[in-house]
Amino acid sequence: MAQTGTTPQTRKAAPEAAGRTPVRDVLARALRGNVRQYGMLVALALIVVLFQIWTDGILLQPLNVTNLIQQNSYILILAIGMMIVIIAGHIDLSVGSLAAFTGAAAAVMMVRHHLPWPVALVACLLIGAAAGAWQGFWISYVGIPSFIVTLAGMLVFRGGTQIMLQGQSIAPFPKGFQKIGSGFLPEVGPHTNYHNLTLLLGAAVLAVALLQEVRGRRQAASYGLELLPTGLFLAKLAAVTAAVVVFTLLLASYHGFPIVLLILAVLLFGFGYLMRNSIIGRHTYAIGGNEAAAKLSGVKSKRVVFLAFVTMGVLAALAGLVFAARLNAGTPQAGINFELEAIAAAFIGGASASGGVGTVLGAIIGGLVLGVLNNGMSLVGIGTDYQQVIKGLVLLAAVGFDVYNKRKAGS
């Protein structure tokens, strides 16, 4: 007859296993729940380290970091809106053409008709909202697939840009408007080796980030949710602190905080909070995850999708204004392939092709991955033809990774 019970050795090993297993399980579940976002963060860090070594330290020079932000700012703005649209289960192919259209409209208003640039800026954002509402109406209330509607919009806005500019670039913009794309916050306080206002902003961002992490942990604990072990949580706070401090010092040692980065920070925190904590944010995830179930739960899916495209229209207009301000001209060739870059950034940053998955922070991470790849490959002399091949493979790998994880979870 088989013996039951435990030996002294197994009784001794059991507490040790019980002490180790929960930590491993918590860590494994945390990684599985955020595998795409953590994976892209690790990939971004590795890409930065690779090109920092490959370029002999040029990549993280303060001048190059500033250029990297300003050169990719409009793609990051578009990626935020595209992430929201994809979470809702749709796609928008018109954003590049709409960005070009609003940039052309700004040039006509300010250069040809001498309209004050703040008035022209607001008017262009309203144009973007109207364009998004027009497309959102056909998609949400008429039921035409977003691919078709936005493909038509891409052609319409591109043609409208050509008609408005008559095939010619219009320049220059007023100095105040130019600062949106290439300006910096002013210097304040005593003269030092660093930009004082940037140091203050960096400290504020760090305080908000740490406070949000602590608050989120307390909230999770109050709901009885599983928490990261204290050691890992402290390591996460240390990593966030190191990243913010290094980034702040890099900016502060040059001209300081770019104005467009301030715009991006506002969009990141604003839309991040909206998607995480607001009713409409939760409804957007619900529609993308399972629209039929969301409707049965009382979600007004048509209204949510409509507002998602209005938001995308406003952000496309803002991206077009930022690009025009940096270029200092409204040009017919603006916005070409912007939609592809934004879609790629969203999917690399964790969006799911089936909808219902993704974060605003993930869109920024995905855009930075593409931006660092572009910048690093240019610095080492890789041609644009090979750059396109590499970016295509990165996109394919990111989406393939998402499909693999879904199949693994399903099995």
mmCIF file of C-alpha atoms in Angstrom:
data_model
loop_
_atom_site.group_PDB
_atom_site.id
_atom_site.type_symbol
_atom_site.label_atom_id
_atom_site.label_comp_id
_atom_site.label_asym_id
_atom_site.label_seq_id
_atom_site.Cartn_x
_atom_site.Cartn_y
_atom_site.Cartn_z
ATOM 1 C CA MET A 1 0.000 0.000 0.000
ATOM 2 C CA ALA A 2 1.305 3.437 -0.914
ATOM 3 C CA GLN A 3 2.347 5.651 1.961
ATOM 4 C CA THR A 4 0.655 9.003 2.482
ATOM 5 C CA GLY A 5 1.888 12.111 4.241
ATOM 6 C CA THR A 6 5.139 14.021 3.861
ATOM 7 C CA THR A 7 8.716 13.375 4.788
ATOM 8 C CA PRO A 8 10.724 15.882 6.851
ATOM 9 C CA GLN A 9 12.497 16.946 3.654
ATOM 10 C CA THR A 10 9.248 17.724 1.833
ATOM 11 C CA ARG A 11 7.859 19.508 4.900
ATOM 12 C CA LYS A 12 10.987 21.656 4.967
ATOM 13 C CA ALA A 13 10.864 22.396 1.245
ATOM 14 C CA ALA A 14 7.161 23.240 1.219
ATOM 15 C CA PRO A 15 7.424 26.591 3.050
ATOM 16 C CA GLU A 16 10.344 27.586 0.836
ATOM 17 C CA ALA A 17 8.347 26.772 -2.296
ATOM 18 C CA ALA A 18 5.354 28.570 -0.864
ATOM 19 C CA GLY A 19 7.515 31.619 -0.270
ATOM 20 C CA ARG A 20 8.935 31.635 -3.778
ATOM 21 C CA THR A 21 5.946 30.695 -5.890
ATOM 22 C CA PRO A 22 3.693 33.694 -5.179
ATOM 23 C CA VAL A 23 6.435 36.142 -6.169
ATOM 24 C CA ARG A 24 7.150 34.252 -9.369
ATOM 25 C CA ASP A 25 3.451 33.928 -10.135
ATOM 26 C CA VAL A 26 2.758 37.609 -9.516
ATOM 27 C CA LEU A 27 5.685 38.624 -11.708
ATOM 28 C CA ALA A 28 4.688 36.199 -14.459
ATOM 29 C CA ARG A 29 1.089 37.400 -14.453
ATOM 30 C CA ALA A 30 2.179 41.049 -14.490
ATOM 31 C CA LEU A 31 4.449 40.394 -17.457
ATOM 32 C CA ARG A 32 1.771 38.441 -19.313
ATOM 33 C CA GLY A 33 -0.769 41.200 -18.729
ATOM 34 C CA ASN A 34 1.539 43.888 -20.112
ATOM 35 C CA VAL A 35 3.747 41.838 -22.410
ATOM 36 C CA ARG A 36 3.422 44.095 -25.448
ATOM 37 C CA GLN A 37 4.031 47.342 -23.564
ATOM 38 C CA TYR A 38 6.925 46.007 -21.471
ATOM 39 C CA GLY A 39 8.316 44.277 -24.551
ATOM 40 C CA MET A 40 8.309 47.490 -26.571
ATOM 41 C CA LEU A 41 9.893 49.410 -23.699
ATOM 42 C CA VAL A 42 12.697 46.863 -23.563
ATOM 43 C CA ALA A 43 12.986 46.956 -27.367
ATOM 44 C CA LEU A 44 13.149 50.760 -27.329
ATOM 45 C CA ALA A 45 15.894 50.686 -24.686
ATOM 46 C CA LEU A 46 17.882 48.122 -26.657
ATOM 47 C CA ILE A 47 17.524 50.107 -29.892
ATOM 48 C CA VAL A 48 18.716 53.269 -28.123
ATOM 49 C CA VAL A 49 21.732 51.457 -26.646
ATOM 50 C CA LEU A 50 22.548 49.844 -30.005
ATOM 51 C CA PHE A 51 22.532 53.098 -31.959
ATOM 52 C CA GLN A 52 24.234 55.009 -29.149
ATOM 53 C CA ILE A 53 27.161 52.608 -29.503
ATOM 54 C CA TRP A 54 26.923 52.393 -33.293
ATOM 55 C CA THR A 55 26.938 56.191 -33.723
ATOM 56 C CA ASP A 56 29.774 56.750 -31.216
ATOM 57 C CA GLY A 57 27.477 58.590 -28.811
ATOM 58 C CA ILE A 58 25.809 60.926 -31.324
ATOM 59 C CA LEU A 59 22.292 59.536 -30.827
ATOM 60 C CA LEU A 60 21.936 60.851 -27.268
ATOM 61 C CA GLN A 61 23.649 64.170 -27.846
ATOM 62 C CA PRO A 62 21.301 66.930 -26.565
ATOM 63 C CA LEU A 63 20.996 68.473 -30.053
ATOM 64 C CA ASN A 64 20.056 65.153 -31.628
ATOM 65 C CA VAL A 65 17.565 64.298 -28.870
ATOM 66 C CA THR A 66 15.841 67.635 -29.449
ATOM 67 C CA ASN A 67 15.776 67.071 -33.209
ATOM 68 C CA LEU A 68 14.410 63.573 -32.664
ATOM 69 C CA ILE A 69 11.483 64.983 -30.686
ATOM 70 C CA GLN A 70 10.684 67.761 -33.135
ATOM 71 C CA GLN A 71 11.057 65.571 -36.235
ATOM 72 C CA ASN A 72 8.664 62.925 -34.928
ATOM 73 C CA SER A 73 6.230 65.096 -32.991
ATOM 74 C CA TYR A 74 3.507 65.113 -35.644
ATOM 75 C CA ILE A 75 3.683 61.325 -36.012
ATOM 76 C CA LEU A 76 3.342 60.924 -32.236
ATOM 77 C CA ILE A 77 0.300 63.223 -32.243
ATOM 78 C CA LEU A 78 -1.283 61.183 -35.035
ATOM 79 C CA ALA A 79 -0.401 57.923 -33.260
ATOM 80 C CA ILE A 80 -2.411 58.953 -30.189
ATOM 81 C CA GLY A 81 -5.536 59.519 -32.269
ATOM 82 C CA MET A 82 -4.930 56.416 -34.364
ATOM 83 C CA MET A 83 -4.605 54.302 -31.226
ATOM 84 C CA ILE A 84 -8.022 55.496 -30.030
ATOM 85 C CA VAL A 85 -9.603 54.741 -33.420
ATOM 86 C CA ILE A 86 -8.017 51.267 -33.540
ATOM 87 C CA ILE A 87 -9.119 50.509 -29.970
ATOM 88 C CA ALA A 88 -12.669 51.276 -31.144
ATOM 89 C CA GLY A 89 -12.204 48.664 -33.868
ATOM 90 C CA HIS A 90 -11.690 50.976 -36.854
ATOM 91 C CA ILE A 91 -8.938 52.518 -38.976
ATOM 92 C CA ASP A 92 -8.293 55.966 -40.487
ATOM 93 C CA LEU A 93 -6.383 56.266 -43.762
ATOM 94 C CA SER A 94 -7.102 59.969 -44.244
ATOM 95 C CA VAL A 95 -5.002 61.506 -41.466
ATOM 96 C CA GLY A 96 -1.966 62.326 -43.629
ATOM 97 C CA SER A 97 -4.067 64.066 -46.259
ATOM 98 C CA LEU A 98 -6.105 65.874 -43.594
ATOM 99 C CA ALA A 99 -2.877 67.066 -41.954
ATOM 100 C CA ALA A 100 -1.716 68.421 -45.314
ATOM 101 C CA PHE A 101 -5.117 70.067 -45.894
ATOM 102 C CA THR A 102 -5.113 71.900 -42.550
ATOM 103 C CA GLY A 103 -1.495 72.987 -43.051
ATOM 104 C CA ALA A 104 -2.470 74.416 -46.439
ATOM 105 C CA ALA A 105 -5.504 76.124 -44.914
ATOM 106 C CA ALA A 106 -3.279 77.688 -42.248
ATOM 107 C CA ALA A 107 -0.911 78.986 -44.920
ATOM 108 C CA VAL A 108 -3.745 80.531 -46.929
ATOM 109 C CA MET A 109 -5.221 82.184 -43.839
ATOM 110 C CA MET A 110 -1.989 83.561 -42.404
ATOM 111 C CA VAL A 111 0.127 84.326 -45.469
ATOM 112 C CA ARG A 112 -2.426 85.271 -48.111
ATOM 113 C CA HIS A 113 -5.151 86.779 -45.925
ATOM 114 C CA HIS A 114 -2.967 87.940 -42.985
ATOM 115 C CA LEU A 115 -5.200 86.398 -40.350
ATOM 116 C CA PRO A 116 -3.648 86.427 -36.826
ATOM 117 C CA TRP A 117 -2.034 83.057 -36.239
ATOM 118 C CA PRO A 118 -3.965 82.169 -33.030
ATOM 119 C CA VAL A 119 -7.242 82.700 -34.898
ATOM 120 C CA ALA A 120 -6.021 80.639 -37.856
ATOM 121 C CA LEU A 121 -4.877 77.877 -35.508
ATOM 122 C CA VAL A 122 -8.307 77.599 -33.864
ATOM 123 C CA ALA A 123 -10.003 77.708 -37.275
ATOM 124 C CA CYS A 124 -7.821 74.844 -38.530
ATOM 125 C CA LEU A 125 -8.601 72.723 -35.475
ATOM 126 C CA LEU A 126 -12.294 73.311 -36.144
ATOM 127 C CA ILE A 127 -11.747 72.226 -39.751
ATOM 128 C CA GLY A 128 -10.176 69.033 -38.461
ATOM 129 C CA ALA A 129 -13.110 68.446 -36.097
ATOM 130 C CA ALA A 130 -15.582 69.004 -38.944
ATOM 131 C CA ALA A 131 -13.684 66.589 -41.202
ATOM 132 C CA GLY A 132 -13.630 63.970 -38.455
ATOM 133 C CA ALA A 133 -17.342 64.487 -37.801
ATOM 134 C CA TRP A 134 -18.099 64.090 -41.513
ATOM 135 C CA GLN A 135 -16.258 60.787 -41.694
ATOM 136 C CA GLY A 136 -17.568 59.643 -38.328
ATOM 137 C CA PHE A 137 -21.150 60.231 -39.492
ATOM 138 C CA TRP A 138 -20.800 57.937 -42.501
ATOM 139 C CA ILE A 139 -19.029 55.285 -40.427
ATOM 140 C CA SER A 140 -21.116 55.251 -37.257
ATOM 141 C CA TYR A 141 -24.602 56.292 -38.378
ATOM 142 C CA VAL A 142 -24.719 55.144 -42.024
ATOM 143 C CA GLY A 143 -22.647 51.998 -41.499
ATOM 144 C CA ILE A 144 -20.073 52.323 -44.267
ATOM 145 C CA PRO A 145 -16.783 50.577 -43.302
ATOM 146 C CA SER A 146 -14.145 52.972 -41.977
ATOM 147 C CA PHE A 147 -11.597 51.691 -44.500
ATOM 148 C CA ILE A 148 -13.780 52.887 -47.398
ATOM 149 C CA VAL A 149 -14.821 56.187 -45.828
ATOM 150 C CA THR A 150 -11.324 57.216 -44.835
ATOM 151 C CA LEU A 151 -9.867 56.050 -48.143
ATOM 152 C CA ALA A 152 -12.326 58.401 -49.836
ATOM 153 C CA GLY A 153 -11.340 61.088 -47.331
ATOM 154 C CA MET A 154 -7.683 60.577 -48.157
ATOM 155 C CA LEU A 155 -8.394 61.292 -51.833
ATOM 156 C CA VAL A 156 -10.712 64.231 -51.103
ATOM 157 C CA PHE A 157 -8.363 66.009 -48.685
ATOM 158 C CA ARG A 158 -5.319 65.408 -50.886
ATOM 159 C CA GLY A 159 -7.151 66.871 -53.864
ATOM 160 C CA GLY A 160 -8.389 69.768 -51.732
ATOM 161 C CA THR A 161 -4.808 70.512 -50.691
ATOM 162 C CA GLN A 162 -3.693 70.635 -54.328
ATOM 163 C CA ILE A 163 -6.601 72.908 -55.262
ATOM 164 C CA MET A 164 -6.033 75.256 -52.324
ATOM 165 C CA LEU A 165 -2.297 75.647 -52.925
ATOM 166 C CA GLN A 166 -2.518 75.414 -56.723
ATOM 167 C CA GLY A 167 0.527 73.144 -56.709
ATOM 168 C CA GLN A 168 2.780 75.718 -54.989
ATOM 169 C CA SER A 169 4.168 76.096 -51.472
ATOM 170 C CA ILE A 170 3.090 79.117 -49.423
ATOM 171 C CA ALA A 171 5.517 80.671 -46.936
ATOM 172 C CA PRO A 172 6.691 82.075 -44.552
ATOM 173 C CA PHE A 173 4.587 81.822 -41.412
ATOM 174 C CA PRO A 174 4.597 84.378 -38.569
ATOM 175 C CA LYS A 175 7.354 83.877 -35.991
ATOM 176 C CA GLY A 176 4.896 83.045 -33.230
ATOM 177 C CA PHE A 177 3.374 80.230 -35.263
ATOM 178 C CA GLN A 178 6.789 78.836 -36.197
ATOM 179 C CA LYS A 179 7.606 78.366 -32.512
ATOM 180 C CA ILE A 180 4.904 75.686 -32.242
ATOM 181 C CA GLY A 181 7.036 73.342 -34.321
ATOM 182 C CA SER A 182 10.570 74.501 -33.572
ATOM 183 C CA GLY A 183 10.461 76.820 -30.552
ATOM 184 C CA PHE A 184 11.543 76.331 -26.933
ATOM 185 C CA LEU A 185 10.286 77.492 -23.584
ATOM 186 C CA PRO A 186 11.939 80.759 -22.464
ATOM 187 C CA GLU A 187 14.830 80.867 -20.033
ATOM 188 C CA VAL A 188 13.973 82.075 -16.523
ATOM 189 C CA GLY A 189 15.928 82.570 -13.334
ATOM 190 C CA PRO A 190 19.678 82.925 -12.843
ATOM 191 C CA HIS A 191 22.177 81.917 -15.507
ATOM 192 C CA THR A 192 23.347 78.319 -15.069
ATOM 193 C CA ASN A 193 24.678 75.541 -17.249
ATOM 194 C CA TYR A 194 21.148 74.157 -17.539
ATOM 195 C CA HIS A 195 17.773 75.482 -18.657
ATOM 196 C CA ASN A 196 16.094 76.282 -15.330
ATOM 197 C CA LEU A 197 12.485 76.005 -16.482
ATOM 198 C CA THR A 198 13.197 72.596 -18.017
ATOM 199 C CA LEU A 199 14.631 71.379 -14.705
ATOM 200 C CA LEU A 200 11.477 72.540 -12.906
ATOM 201 C CA LEU A 201 9.233 70.860 -15.454
ATOM 202 C CA GLY A 202 11.253 67.656 -15.219
ATOM 203 C CA ALA A 203 10.885 67.654 -11.434
ATOM 204 C CA ALA A 204 7.134 68.225 -11.793
ATOM 205 C CA VAL A 205 6.779 65.391 -14.319
ATOM 206 C CA LEU A 206 8.759 63.050 -12.073
ATOM 207 C CA ALA A 207 6.621 63.935 -9.059
ATOM 208 C CA VAL A 208 3.387 63.349 -11.007
ATOM 209 C CA ALA A 209 4.658 60.048 -12.444
ATOM 210 C CA LEU A 210 5.728 58.703 -9.043
ATOM 211 C CA LEU A 211 2.522 59.902 -7.402
ATOM 212 C CA GLN A 212 0.471 58.183 -10.079
ATOM 213 C CA GLU A 213 2.356 54.912 -9.586
ATOM 214 C CA VAL A 214 1.878 55.027 -5.790
ATOM 215 C CA ARG A 215 -1.764 56.014 -6.111
ATOM 216 C CA GLY A 216 -2.408 53.237 -8.595
ATOM 217 C CA ARG A 217 -0.831 50.703 -6.252
ATOM 218 C CA ARG A 218 -2.945 51.898 -3.332
ATOM 219 C CA GLN A 219 -6.087 51.799 -5.440
ATOM 220 C CA ALA A 220 -5.303 48.261 -6.592
ATOM 221 C CA ALA A 221 -4.725 47.234 -2.977
ATOM 222 C CA SER A 222 -8.061 48.753 -1.904
ATOM 223 C CA TYR A 223 -9.825 46.654 -4.552
ATOM 224 C CA GLY A 224 -8.011 43.522 -3.434
ATOM 225 C CA LEU A 225 -6.131 43.176 -6.727
ATOM 226 C CA GLU A 226 -2.796 41.443 -7.042
ATOM 227 C CA LEU A 227 0.226 43.717 -6.527
ATOM 228 C CA LEU A 228 3.818 43.599 -7.649
ATOM 229 C CA PRO A 229 6.199 42.595 -4.844
ATOM 230 C CA THR A 230 7.570 45.619 -2.996
ATOM 231 C CA GLY A 231 11.100 45.101 -4.312
ATOM 232 C CA LEU A 232 9.944 45.024 -7.927
ATOM 233 C CA PHE A 233 7.712 48.040 -7.394
ATOM 234 C CA LEU A 234 10.639 50.013 -5.954
ATOM 235 C CA ALA A 235 12.783 48.921 -8.905
ATOM 236 C CA LYS A 236 10.089 50.205 -11.257
ATOM 237 C CA LEU A 237 10.040 53.575 -9.475
ATOM 238 C CA ALA A 238 13.839 53.738 -9.692
ATOM 239 C CA ALA A 239 13.724 53.051 -13.440
ATOM 240 C CA VAL A 240 11.090 55.750 -13.988
ATOM 241 C CA THR A 241 13.148 58.209 -11.940
ATOM 242 C CA ALA A 242 16.350 57.456 -13.859
ATOM 243 C CA ALA A 243 14.624 57.813 -17.235
ATOM 244 C CA VAL A 244 12.999 61.160 -16.373
ATOM 245 C CA VAL A 245 16.188 62.580 -14.833
ATOM 246 C CA VAL A 246 18.409 61.610 -17.774
ATOM 247 C CA PHE A 247 15.915 62.906 -20.324
ATOM 248 C CA THR A 248 15.456 66.184 -18.420
ATOM 249 C CA LEU A 249 19.206 66.799 -18.148
ATOM 250 C CA LEU A 250 19.676 66.115 -21.868
ATOM 251 C CA LEU A 251 17.054 68.717 -22.774
ATOM 252 C CA ALA A 252 18.173 71.204 -20.130
ATOM 253 C CA SER A 253 21.769 71.124 -21.375
ATOM 254 C CA TYR A 254 20.685 72.409 -24.824
ATOM 255 C CA HIS A 255 17.912 74.972 -25.445
ATOM 256 C CA GLY A 256 15.521 73.412 -22.980
ATOM 257 C CA PHE A 257 11.996 72.059 -23.315
ATOM 258 C CA PRO A 258 10.627 72.182 -26.887
ATOM 259 C CA ILE A 259 7.142 73.678 -27.079
ATOM 260 C CA VAL A 260 5.917 70.739 -29.136
ATOM 261 C CA LEU A 261 7.025 68.362 -26.360
ATOM 262 C CA LEU A 262 4.836 70.310 -23.947
ATOM 263 C CA ILE A 263 1.920 69.784 -26.367
ATOM 264 C CA LEU A 264 2.703 66.064 -26.506
ATOM 265 C CA ALA A 265 2.881 65.826 -22.719
ATOM 266 C CA VAL A 266 -0.550 67.443 -22.363
ATOM 267 C CA LEU A 267 -2.012 65.062 -24.958
ATOM 268 C CA LEU A 268 -0.385 62.033 -23.324
ATOM 269 C CA PHE A 269 -1.624 62.785 -19.823
ATOM 270 C CA GLY A 270 -5.031 64.065 -20.993
ATOM 271 C CA PHE A 271 -5.949 61.234 -23.322
ATOM 272 C CA GLY A 272 -4.245 58.663 -21.102
ATOM 273 C CA TYR A 273 -6.471 59.703 -18.210
ATOM 274 C CA LEU A 274 -9.512 59.855 -20.486
ATOM 275 C CA MET A 275 -9.031 56.328 -21.815
ATOM 276 C CA ARG A 276 -8.240 54.844 -18.384
ATOM 277 C CA ASN A 277 -10.725 56.551 -16.103
ATOM 278 C CA SER A 278 -13.612 58.076 -18.045
ATOM 279 C CA ILE A 279 -16.859 56.396 -19.051
ATOM 280 C CA ILE A 280 -16.341 57.110 -22.731
ATOM 281 C CA GLY A 281 -12.848 55.627 -22.549
ATOM 282 C CA ARG A 282 -14.159 52.389 -21.063
ATOM 283 C CA HIS A 283 -16.940 52.333 -23.646
ATOM 284 C CA THR A 284 -14.364 52.682 -26.435
ATOM 285 C CA TYR A 285 -12.548 49.586 -25.180
ATOM 286 C CA ALA A 286 -15.850 47.747 -24.816
ATOM 287 C CA ILE A 287 -16.912 48.483 -28.398
ATOM 288 C CA GLY A 288 -13.583 47.396 -29.828
ATOM 289 C CA GLY A 289 -13.564 44.234 -27.729
ATOM 290 C CA ASN A 290 -17.122 43.115 -28.471
ATOM 291 C CA GLU A 291 -19.509 45.612 -30.038
ATOM 292 C CA ALA A 292 -22.565 43.378 -29.786
ATOM 293 C CA ALA A 293 -22.032 42.789 -26.063
ATOM 294 C CA ALA A 294 -21.356 46.501 -25.534
ATOM 295 C CA LYS A 295 -24.670 47.410 -27.190
ATOM 296 C CA LEU A 296 -26.523 44.927 -25.000
ATOM 297 C CA SER A 297 -24.888 46.576 -21.978
ATOM 298 C CA GLY A 298 -26.312 49.958 -22.972
ATOM 299 C CA VAL A 299 -23.242 51.465 -24.638
ATOM 300 C CA LYS A 300 -24.150 53.992 -27.330
ATOM 301 C CA SER A 301 -21.688 52.631 -29.852
ATOM 302 C CA LYS A 302 -22.570 55.017 -32.682
ATOM 303 C CA ARG A 303 -21.917 58.061 -30.521
ATOM 304 C CA VAL A 304 -18.625 56.686 -29.196
ATOM 305 C CA VAL A 305 -17.305 55.847 -32.674
ATOM 306 C CA PHE A 306 -18.425 59.259 -33.948
ATOM 307 C CA LEU A 307 -16.507 61.019 -31.148
ATOM 308 C CA ALA A 308 -13.437 58.854 -31.788
ATOM 309 C CA PHE A 309 -13.267 60.119 -35.378
ATOM 310 C CA VAL A 310 -13.898 63.714 -34.306
ATOM 311 C CA THR A 311 -10.950 63.371 -31.928
ATOM 312 C CA MET A 312 -8.836 61.888 -34.716
ATOM 313 C CA GLY A 313 -9.749 64.804 -36.968
ATOM 314 C CA VAL A 314 -8.673 67.381 -34.381
ATOM 315 C CA LEU A 315 -5.376 65.578 -33.750
ATOM 316 C CA ALA A 316 -4.734 65.254 -37.498
ATOM 317 C CA ALA A 317 -5.260 68.992 -37.839
ATOM 318 C CA LEU A 318 -2.904 69.651 -34.919
ATOM 319 C CA ALA A 319 -0.268 67.380 -36.482
ATOM 320 C CA GLY A 320 -0.622 69.233 -39.771
ATOM 321 C CA LEU A 321 -0.141 72.574 -38.023
ATOM 322 C CA VAL A 322 2.948 71.327 -36.162
ATOM 323 C CA PHE A 323 4.454 69.990 -39.396
ATOM 324 C CA ALA A 324 3.715 73.226 -41.281
ATOM 325 C CA ALA A 325 5.169 75.309 -38.441
ATOM 326 C CA ARG A 326 8.377 73.284 -38.421
ATOM 327 C CA LEU A 327 8.648 73.365 -42.224
ATOM 328 C CA ASN A 328 7.629 77.056 -42.226
ATOM 329 C CA ALA A 329 5.466 76.467 -45.287
ATOM 330 C CA GLY A 330 2.222 74.985 -46.475
ATOM 331 C CA THR A 331 3.185 72.507 -49.180
ATOM 332 C CA PRO A 332 1.240 70.093 -51.436
ATOM 333 C CA GLN A 333 3.612 67.227 -50.525
ATOM 334 C CA ALA A 334 2.961 67.452 -46.788
ATOM 335 C CA GLY A 335 1.505 64.455 -44.978
ATOM 336 C CA ILE A 336 2.530 61.780 -47.476
ATOM 337 C CA ASN A 337 2.674 58.383 -45.701
ATOM 338 C CA PHE A 338 1.863 59.983 -42.329
ATOM 339 C CA GLU A 339 -1.099 57.624 -41.971
ATOM 340 C CA LEU A 340 1.132 54.588 -42.481
ATOM 341 C CA GLU A 341 3.607 55.808 -39.865
ATOM 342 C CA ALA A 342 0.795 56.462 -37.378
ATOM 343 C CA ILE A 343 -0.792 53.052 -37.963
ATOM 344 C CA ALA A 344 2.595 51.358 -37.601
ATOM 345 C CA ALA A 345 3.296 53.256 -34.362
ATOM 346 C CA ALA A 346 -0.058 52.186 -32.913
ATOM 347 C CA PHE A 347 0.407 48.508 -33.748
ATOM 348 C CA ILE A 348 4.037 48.444 -32.617
ATOM 349 C CA GLY A 349 2.900 50.134 -29.407
ATOM 350 C CA GLY A 350 0.470 47.369 -28.527
ATOM 351 C CA ALA A 351 -2.764 47.921 -30.465
ATOM 352 C CA SER A 352 -4.628 44.826 -31.573
ATOM 353 C CA ALA A 353 -5.860 44.436 -35.137
ATOM 354 C CA SER A 354 -9.190 43.210 -33.767
ATOM 355 C CA GLY A 355 -9.682 46.265 -31.538
ATOM 356 C CA GLY A 356 -10.261 46.656 -27.810
ATOM 357 C CA VAL A 357 -6.569 46.597 -26.839
ATOM 358 C CA GLY A 358 -3.969 49.361 -26.567
ATOM 359 C CA THR A 359 -2.906 52.402 -24.548
ATOM 360 C CA VAL A 360 -2.044 55.992 -25.333
ATOM 361 C CA LEU A 361 1.396 55.479 -23.771
ATOM 362 C CA GLY A 362 1.863 52.469 -26.028
ATOM 363 C CA ALA A 363 1.232 54.667 -29.082
ATOM 364 C CA ILE A 364 3.969 57.046 -27.921
ATOM 365 C CA ILE A 365 6.354 54.133 -27.317
ATOM 366 C CA GLY A 366 5.631 52.717 -30.767
ATOM 367 C CA GLY A 367 6.205 56.109 -32.365
ATOM 368 C CA LEU A 368 9.488 56.500 -30.509
ATOM 369 C CA VAL A 369 10.627 53.055 -31.683
ATOM 370 C CA LEU A 370 10.053 54.131 -35.289
ATOM 371 C CA GLY A 371 11.598 57.557 -34.679
ATOM 372 C CA VAL A 372 14.760 56.183 -33.092
ATOM 373 C CA LEU A 373 15.062 53.620 -35.886
ATOM 374 C CA ASN A 374 14.749 56.355 -38.524
ATOM 375 C CA ASN A 375 17.178 58.671 -36.791
ATOM 376 C CA GLY A 376 19.721 55.995 -35.876
ATOM 377 C CA MET A 377 19.757 54.421 -39.331
ATOM 378 C CA SER A 378 20.202 57.840 -40.935
ATOM 379 C CA LEU A 379 23.105 58.651 -38.619
ATOM 380 C CA VAL A 380 24.942 55.445 -39.537
ATOM 381 C CA GLY A 381 24.319 55.960 -43.247
ATOM 382 C CA ILE A 382 21.702 53.268 -43.965
ATOM 383 C CA GLY A 383 19.790 54.194 -47.119
ATOM 384 C CA THR A 384 16.077 54.970 -47.120
ATOM 385 C CA ASP A 385 15.379 51.841 -49.177
ATOM 386 C CA TYR A 386 16.805 49.575 -46.470
ATOM 387 C CA GLN A 387 15.128 51.690 -43.794
ATOM 388 C CA GLN A 388 11.721 50.905 -45.293
ATOM 389 C CA VAL A 389 12.523 47.186 -45.319
ATOM 390 C CA ILE A 390 13.618 47.220 -41.668
ATOM 391 C CA LYS A 391 10.569 49.199 -40.498
ATOM 392 C CA GLY A 392 8.280 46.827 -42.381
ATOM 393 C CA LEU A 393 9.856 43.829 -40.695
ATOM 394 C CA VAL A 394 9.558 45.504 -37.273
ATOM 395 C CA LEU A 395 5.842 46.117 -37.870
ATOM 396 C CA LEU A 396 5.295 42.545 -39.040
ATOM 397 C CA ALA A 397 7.131 41.199 -35.997
ATOM 398 C CA ALA A 398 5.067 43.332 -33.601
ATOM 399 C CA VAL A 399 1.725 42.230 -35.051
ATOM 400 C CA GLY A 400 2.914 38.631 -35.305
ATOM 401 C CA PHE A 401 3.887 38.755 -31.628
ATOM 402 C CA ASP A 402 0.372 39.946 -30.772
ATOM 403 C CA VAL A 403 -1.225 37.116 -32.763
ATOM 404 C CA TYR A 404 1.080 34.568 -31.115
ATOM 405 C CA ASN A 405 0.188 35.785 -27.623
ATOM 406 C CA LYS A 406 -3.539 35.604 -28.386
ATOM 407 C CA ARG A 407 -3.269 32.056 -29.674
ATOM 408 C CA LYS A 408 -1.187 31.031 -26.685
ATOM 409 C CA ALA A 409 -3.690 32.580 -24.294
ATOM 410 C CA GLY A 410 -6.565 30.893 -26.117
ATOM 411 C CA SER A 411 -4.924 27.494 -25.952
#
